[in-house]
C-alpha cells in the first residue's frame, strides 16, 4: 500500500543525477512502493535540489535489510571520524 | 466492436480552473461511449497507469487519467514528479476532487460521450475513488481497488495528513464496486467488512469482492504483487459493472 510516510531532511551536499552534478539541499526518506526495485515496498531516498526542478534528483530504492546495513555503515563510519574533522 | 483506439496527452481544467495534463484514450468510432476517469496511484502518472487507461479504450470506453502532479512538476518524468509531489506533502483531498470533476466534465463534453462517467482508482487512488464517489454528485459508478485508509486513519507511527473517509459514506452518490485482497493489511478484510456494512447501513448500492491468495496491488502486472487469477476475475467484474452502469 501507499504509506504516505515521508521524513524530510535539510542537507548540504552534492549529488550526481541524470543532469550531472548539482548541489543538494533536501532529502526525502520514505517507505513505499518502489519504481524500479522488484519488491512490493522499499526504503527510498530522494536527494533533491527543488530550485532546479523535479529532475534534479538522485534516487535510490533499497530493500529493508540493505537500508538498515547502509544506515549502520553510515553511523559506524561517522563514529570513526577523528574529532578534529567532525565539524 | 472495433479495436481501433486513439491515445494522447492533452490539457484539461482541474481544481480551481487550473490547466493540468491528462492522458486521454478513446475508441476510434463515433460512440456513444461511456467514460472512465482513471486515478493514478501514488508512484504517479506512469506507463502502467497509461496502459490501464488504454485498456478501457480497447474495451469501448473513453478514458482519461489526469496527472495529479501536474502543478508540482509539469513535464517531469513520472517518478521525478511523484518524488516532488511527495516532498511537498502529497495531493490534498479537495484538489483531487476538483481534478476528477474536471476530468468527468471533459469526458461528458466529448461528442462521442453517452454522458455517463465512472471512476476507478488503485491503491491510494482506490481511496480517492471512494472520496470522489462521496464528493461528486454526478458520477455514475465507482471502482475501488484496495484503497487503504477509507475506514481507519493511518496508524500513529505513520504520521500523515490522510484521514479516514468513513464518515462520508452517507454522501455516496453512485454504485460502488470494491475489489480487495484477502492477504492485504491495508485495508484488512475486517476493514473491508466494516465499509461493506457501513454502505449497507446507508442503503448504498455496492458490490464487494475479497480475493483469496491476493494481497495489495494484485492488479499491478509490473510488480511482484501481481496475482493473475485475482486480476483476471477482477477485470471481468469491472467490465460487468461498467456495462451495467455506464452503457447508453
Coordinates of C-alpha atoms in Angstrom, one line a residue:
Chain A
X1 CA 0.0 0.0 0.0
X2 CA 1.0 3.6 -0.3
X3 CA 2.3 4.5 3.1
X4 CA 2.4 8.3 2.8
X5 CA 5.2 8.3 5.4
X6 CA 7.9 10.8 4.5
X7 CA 10.8 12.2 6.5
X8 CA 12.2 15.4 5.3
X9 CA 15.9 16.3 6.0
X10 CA 17.7 19.5 5.2
X11 CA 21.1 18.6 3.8
X12 CA 24.2 20.2 2.5
X13 CA 25.9 18.2 -0.2
X14 CA 26.3 17.4 -3.9
X15 CA 24.8 14.6 -5.9
X16 CA 25.1 13.3 -9.5
X17 CA 21.9 12.6 -11.3
X18 CA 20.7 12.5 -14.9
X19 CA 21.7 16.2 -15.4
X20 CA 25.2 15.7 -13.9
X21 CA 26.4 17.1 -10.6
X22 CA 24.4 19.6 -8.7
X23 CA 24.1 21.0 -5.1
X24 CA 21.7 19.2 -2.8
X25 CA 19.7 20.9 -0.1
X26 CA 16.9 18.5 0.8
X27 CA 16.3 14.8 1.2
X28 CA 13.1 12.8 1.4
X29 CA 13.2 9.4 3.1
X30 CA 10.2 7.2 2.8
X31 CA 9.0 3.6 2.8
X32 CA 6.6 2.9 -0.1
X33 CA 6.3 1.3 -3.5
X34 CA 9.5 1.4 -5.5
X35 CA 9.5 2.5 -9.1
X36 CA 12.2 0.0 -10.2
X37 CA 13.2 -2.4 -7.5
X38 CA 11.4 -5.8 -7.7
X39 CA 9.9 -5.6 -4.2
X40 CA 6.4 -4.6 -3.1
X41 CA 7.8 -1.9 -0.8
X42 CA 11.2 -0.4 -0.3
X43 CA 13.1 2.3 1.7
X44 CA 13.5 5.1 -0.7
X45 CA 15.7 8.2 -0.6
X46 CA 15.4 11.2 -2.9
X47 CA 18.2 13.7 -2.7
X48 CA 16.8 16.9 -4.2
X49 CA 17.5 20.5 -5.3
X50 CA 14.0 21.8 -5.7
X51 CA 15.1 25.1 -7.2
X52 CA 16.4 23.2 -10.2
X53 CA 13.2 21.4 -10.8
X54 CA 11.9 17.8 -10.4
X55 CA 14.7 16.2 -12.5
X56 CA 17.4 17.5 -10.1
X57 CA 17.0 14.3 -8.1
X58 CA 19.3 11.4 -7.1
X59 CA 17.1 8.5 -6.2
X60 CA 17.8 5.1 -4.5
X61 CA 15.4 2.3 -3.6
X62 CA 16.7 -0.3 -1.1
X63 CA 15.2 -3.4 0.5
X64 CA 14.8 -3.2 4.2
X65 CA 17.9 -5.2 5.1
X66 CA 20.0 -3.2 2.8
X67 CA 18.7 0.1 4.2
X68 CA 19.5 -1.0 7.7
X69 CA 23.0 -2.1 6.7
X70 CA 23.5 1.2 4.9
X71 CA 22.3 3.3 7.9
X72 CA 24.6 1.3 10.3
X73 CA 27.5 1.7 7.9
X74 CA 26.9 5.5 7.8
X75 CA 26.8 5.7 11.6
X76 CA 29.8 3.4 12.0
X77 CA 31.8 5.4 9.5
X78 CA 30.9 8.7 11.2
X79 CA 31.9 7.3 14.6
X80 CA 35.4 6.7 13.3
X81 CA 35.9 10.2 12.1
X82 CA 38.6 12.0 14.1
X83 CA 37.2 14.6 16.3
X84 CA 39.1 17.4 14.6
X85 CA 37.5 16.6 11.3
X86 CA 34.0 16.1 12.6
X87 CA 32.8 19.7 12.4
Chain B
X1 CA -16.6 -3.9 -31.6
X2 CA -13.6 -2.3 -33.3
X3 CA -10.3 -2.4 -31.6
X4 CA -9.1 0.9 -33.1
X5 CA -8.3 3.5 -30.4
X6 CA -6.6 6.9 -30.1
X7 CA -4.5 7.9 -27.2
X8 CA -2.7 11.2 -26.5
X9 CA -1.7 13.7 -23.8
X10 CA -4.0 16.7 -23.5
X11 CA -4.7 19.6 -21.1
X12 CA -7.9 19.8 -19.1
X13 CA -9.3 22.2 -16.5
X14 CA -8.9 20.8 -13.0
X15 CA -9.4 22.1 -9.5
X16 CA -9.7 25.9 -9.3
X17 CA -9.7 26.1 -13.1
X18 CA -6.0 25.1 -13.3
X19 CA -4.8 23.6 -16.6
X20 CA -3.5 20.1 -15.9
X21 CA -2.0 17.4 -18.1
X22 CA -4.1 14.3 -18.7
X23 CA -3.8 11.1 -20.8
X24 CA -6.9 10.6 -23.0
X25 CA -7.6 7.3 -24.7
X26 CA -10.8 6.5 -26.5
X27 CA -12.2 4.2 -29.2
X28 CA -11.8 5.5 -32.7
X29 CA -15.6 5.3 -33.5
X30 CA -18.3 7.9 -33.1
X31 CA -19.9 6.3 -30.0
X32 CA -21.9 6.8 -27.9
X33 CA -19.5 5.6 -25.3
X34 CA -19.4 5.5 -21.5
X35 CA -16.4 7.2 -19.9
X36 CA -14.0 6.4 -17.1
X37 CA -11.7 8.7 -15.0
X38 CA -8.6 6.7 -14.1
X39 CA -7.0 7.9 -10.9
X40 CA -3.3 7.0 -10.8
X41 CA -1.5 5.5 -7.8
X42 CA 1.0 7.4 -5.6
X43 CA 4.0 6.4 -7.8
X44 CA 2.4 8.6 -10.4
X45 CA 1.1 9.2 -13.8
X46 CA 3.2 6.3 -15.1
X47 CA 3.5 3.9 -18.0
X48 CA 1.5 1.2 -16.2
X49 CA -1.4 3.6 -15.5
X50 CA -1.4 4.8 -19.1
X51 CA -1.6 1.2 -20.1
X52 CA -4.7 0.7 -17.9
X53 CA -6.2 3.9 -19.5
X54 CA -5.7 2.4 -23.0
X55 CA -7.3 -0.9 -21.8
X56 CA -10.5 0.9 -21.1
X57 CA -10.5 2.4 -24.6
X58 CA -9.9 -1.0 -26.1
X59 CA -13.0 -2.2 -24.2
X60 CA -15.1 0.6 -25.6
X61 CA -14.9 3.4 -23.0
X62 CA -13.5 7.0 -23.3
X63 CA -10.8 7.0 -20.5
X64 CA -9.0 9.9 -19.0
X65 CA -6.2 9.9 -16.5
X66 CA -5.4 13.3 -15.0
X67 CA -1.9 13.9 -13.9
X68 CA -2.4 14.7 -10.3
X69 CA 1.2 16.0 -10.0
X70 CA 0.9 18.5 -13.0
X71 CA 1.1 21.5 -10.7
X72 CA 4.2 20.4 -8.8
X73 CA 6.1 19.0 -11.7
X74 CA 4.8 20.0 -15.2
X75 CA 6.5 18.0 -17.9
X76 CA 8.7 16.0 -15.5
X77 CA 9.3 12.2 -15.7
X78 CA 6.6 10.4 -13.7
X79 CA 8.9 9.2 -11.0
X80 CA 10.5 12.6 -10.5
X81 CA 7.1 14.2 -10.4
X82 CA 5.9 11.7 -7.8
X83 CA 9.0 12.4 -5.7
X84 CA 8.4 16.2 -5.9
X85 CA 4.7 15.8 -5.0
X86 CA 5.6 13.7 -2.0
X87 CA 8.2 16.1 -0.8
X88 CA 5.6 18.9 -0.9
X89 CA 3.1 16.9 1.1
X90 CA 1.1 14.9 -1.5
X91 CA -2.3 15.7 -3.1
X92 CA -4.9 17.4 -0.9
X93 CA -8.3 15.7 -0.9
X94 CA -10.1 18.8 -2.1
X95 CA -7.7 19.3 -5.0
X96 CA -8.2 15.6 -6.0
X97 CA -12.0 16.1 -6.1
X98 CA -11.7 19.2 -8.3
X99 CA -9.4 17.4 -10.7
X100 CA -11.7 14.4 -11.0
X101 CA -14.7 16.7 -11.5
X102 CA -12.7 18.5 -14.3
X103 CA -11.9 15.1 -15.9
X104 CA -15.5 14.0 -15.7
X105 CA -16.7 17.3 -17.3
X106 CA -14.2 17.0 -20.1
X107 CA -15.4 13.4 -20.8
X108 CA -19.0 14.4 -20.8
X109 CA -18.3 17.2 -23.2
X110 CA -16.9 14.9 -25.9
X111 CA -19.2 14.4 -28.9
X112 CA -18.9 10.6 -28.5
X113 CA -19.9 10.6 -24.8
X114 CA -23.2 9.0 -23.7
X115 CA -23.0 11.3 -20.6
X116 CA -22.2 8.5 -18.2
X117 CA -18.9 8.7 -16.3
X118 CA -17.4 6.3 -13.8
X119 CA -14.2 6.5 -11.8
X120 CA -11.6 3.9 -10.9
X121 CA -8.5 4.0 -8.7
X122 CA -5.9 1.7 -7.4
X123 CA -4.1 1.8 -4.0
X124 CA -4.1 5.5 -2.9
X125 CA -6.3 6.0 -6.0
X126 CA -8.7 3.5 -4.5
X127 CA -9.2 5.8 -1.5
X128 CA -9.5 8.7 -3.9
X129 CA -12.2 6.8 -6.0
X130 CA -14.3 6.4 -2.8
X131 CA -13.7 10.1 -2.0
X132 CA -14.9 11.0 -5.5
X133 CA -18.0 8.8 -5.2
X134 CA -18.8 10.6 -1.9
X135 CA -18.0 14.2 -3.1
X136 CA -19.1 14.4 -6.7
X137 CA -22.8 14.3 -7.3
X138 CA -23.0 13.3 -11.0
X139 CA -20.7 10.2 -11.1
X140 CA -22.5 7.0 -12.4
X141 CA -20.2 4.3 -10.9
X142 CA -17.0 4.0 -8.9
X143 CA -14.5 1.1 -8.6
X144 CA -12.3 1.0 -5.5
X145 CA -9.3 -1.3 -5.8
X146 CA -7.7 -2.0 -2.5
X147 CA -7.9 1.6 -1.2
X148 CA -6.3 2.0 2.3
X149 CA -7.4 4.5 5.0
X150 CA -11.0 4.7 3.9
X151 CA -12.2 3.0 7.2
X152 CA -9.3 3.8 9.6
X153 CA -6.8 6.7 9.9
X154 CA -3.2 5.8 9.3
X155 CA -1.5 4.3 12.4
X156 CA 0.3 6.7 14.8
X157 CA 3.7 5.5 13.6
X158 CA 2.7 6.7 10.1
X159 CA 2.3 10.4 10.5
X160 CA 0.2 11.7 7.7
X161 CA -2.5 14.2 6.9
X162 CA -4.5 11.5 5.2
X163 CA -7.7 10.7 7.2
X164 CA -10.4 8.1 7.1
X165 CA -13.4 8.8 4.8
X166 CA -16.0 6.5 6.5
X167 CA -18.0 9.5 7.8
X168 CA -18.6 10.5 4.1
X169 CA -20.4 7.2 3.4
X170 CA -23.9 8.7 3.6
X171 CA -22.9 11.1 0.8
X172 CA -22.0 8.3 -1.7
X173 CA -23.9 9.1 -4.9
X174 CA -23.2 6.2 -7.2
X175 CA -22.9 2.4 -7.1
X176 CA -19.5 1.2 -5.9
X177 CA -17.6 -2.0 -6.9
X178 CA -14.9 -2.9 -4.3
X179 CA -12.1 -5.3 -5.2
X180 CA -9.8 -6.3 -2.4
X181 CA -7.2 -9.0 -1.4
X182 CA -7.7 -11.4 1.5
X183 CA -4.0 -11.1 2.4
X184 CA -3.9 -7.3 2.3
X185 CA -3.1 -5.5 5.6
X186 CA -4.1 -2.0 4.3
X187 CA -7.0 -2.4 4.1
X188 CA -7.5 -5.6 6.1
X189 CA -10.5 -7.9 5.3
X190 CA -12.0 -6.7 8.6
X191 CA -11.8 -3.1 7.4
X192 CA -13.4 -4.1 4.1
X193 CA -16.2 -5.7 6.1
X194 CA -16.7 -2.5 8.1
X195 CA -17.0 -0.5 4.9
X196 CA -19.4 -3.0 3.4
X197 CA -21.6 -2.8 6.5
X198 CA -21.5 1.0 6.6
X199 CA -22.6 1.1 2.9
X200 CA -25.4 -1.4 3.8
X201 CA -26.4 0.7 6.8
X202 CA -27.0 3.7 4.5
X203 CA -28.6 1.6 1.7
X204 CA -25.8 2.5 -0.7
X205 CA -25.6 0.2 -3.8
X206 CA -22.3 -1.7 -3.7
X207 CA -20.7 -5.0 -4.6
X208 CA -17.6 -6.1 -2.7
X209 CA -15.2 -9.0 -3.5
X210 CA -12.2 -10.2 -1.5
X211 CA -9.9 -12.4 -3.5
X212 CA -8.1 -15.3 -1.8
X213 CA -4.4 -15.7 -2.4
X214 CA -4.1 -12.0 -3.3
X215 CA -2.7 -9.1 -1.3
X216 CA -2.3 -5.4 -2.0
X217 CA -1.7 -4.4 -5.6
X218 CA -2.8 -7.7 -7.3
X219 CA -3.7 -5.9 -10.5
X220 CA -0.2 -4.4 -11.0
X221 CA 1.3 -6.5 -13.8
X222 CA 4.7 -4.9 -13.3
X223 CA 5.1 -5.7 -9.6
X224 CA 5.7 -8.8 -7.5
X225 CA 2.2 -8.4 -6.0
X226 CA 0.6 -9.3 -9.3
X227 CA -1.9 -12.2 -9.0
X228 CA -3.2 -13.1 -12.4
X229 CA -6.2 -15.2 -11.2
X230 CA -7.5 -12.4 -8.9
X231 CA -6.7 -9.7 -11.5
X232 CA -8.4 -11.6 -14.4
X233 CA -11.5 -12.2 -12.3
X234 CA -11.4 -8.6 -11.1
X235 CA -11.3 -7.3 -14.6
X236 CA -14.3 -9.4 -15.5
X237 CA -16.2 -7.8 -12.6
X238 CA -15.1 -4.4 -13.7
X239 CA -16.4 -4.9 -17.3
X240 CA -19.7 -6.3 -16.0
X241 CA -20.1 -3.4 -13.5
X242 CA -19.4 -0.7 -16.1
X243 CA -21.5 -2.4 -18.7
X244 CA -24.4 -2.2 -16.3
X245 CA -23.9 1.4 -15.1
X246 CA -22.1 3.2 -17.9
X247 CA -23.8 1.9 -21.0
X248 CA -26.2 4.1 -23.1

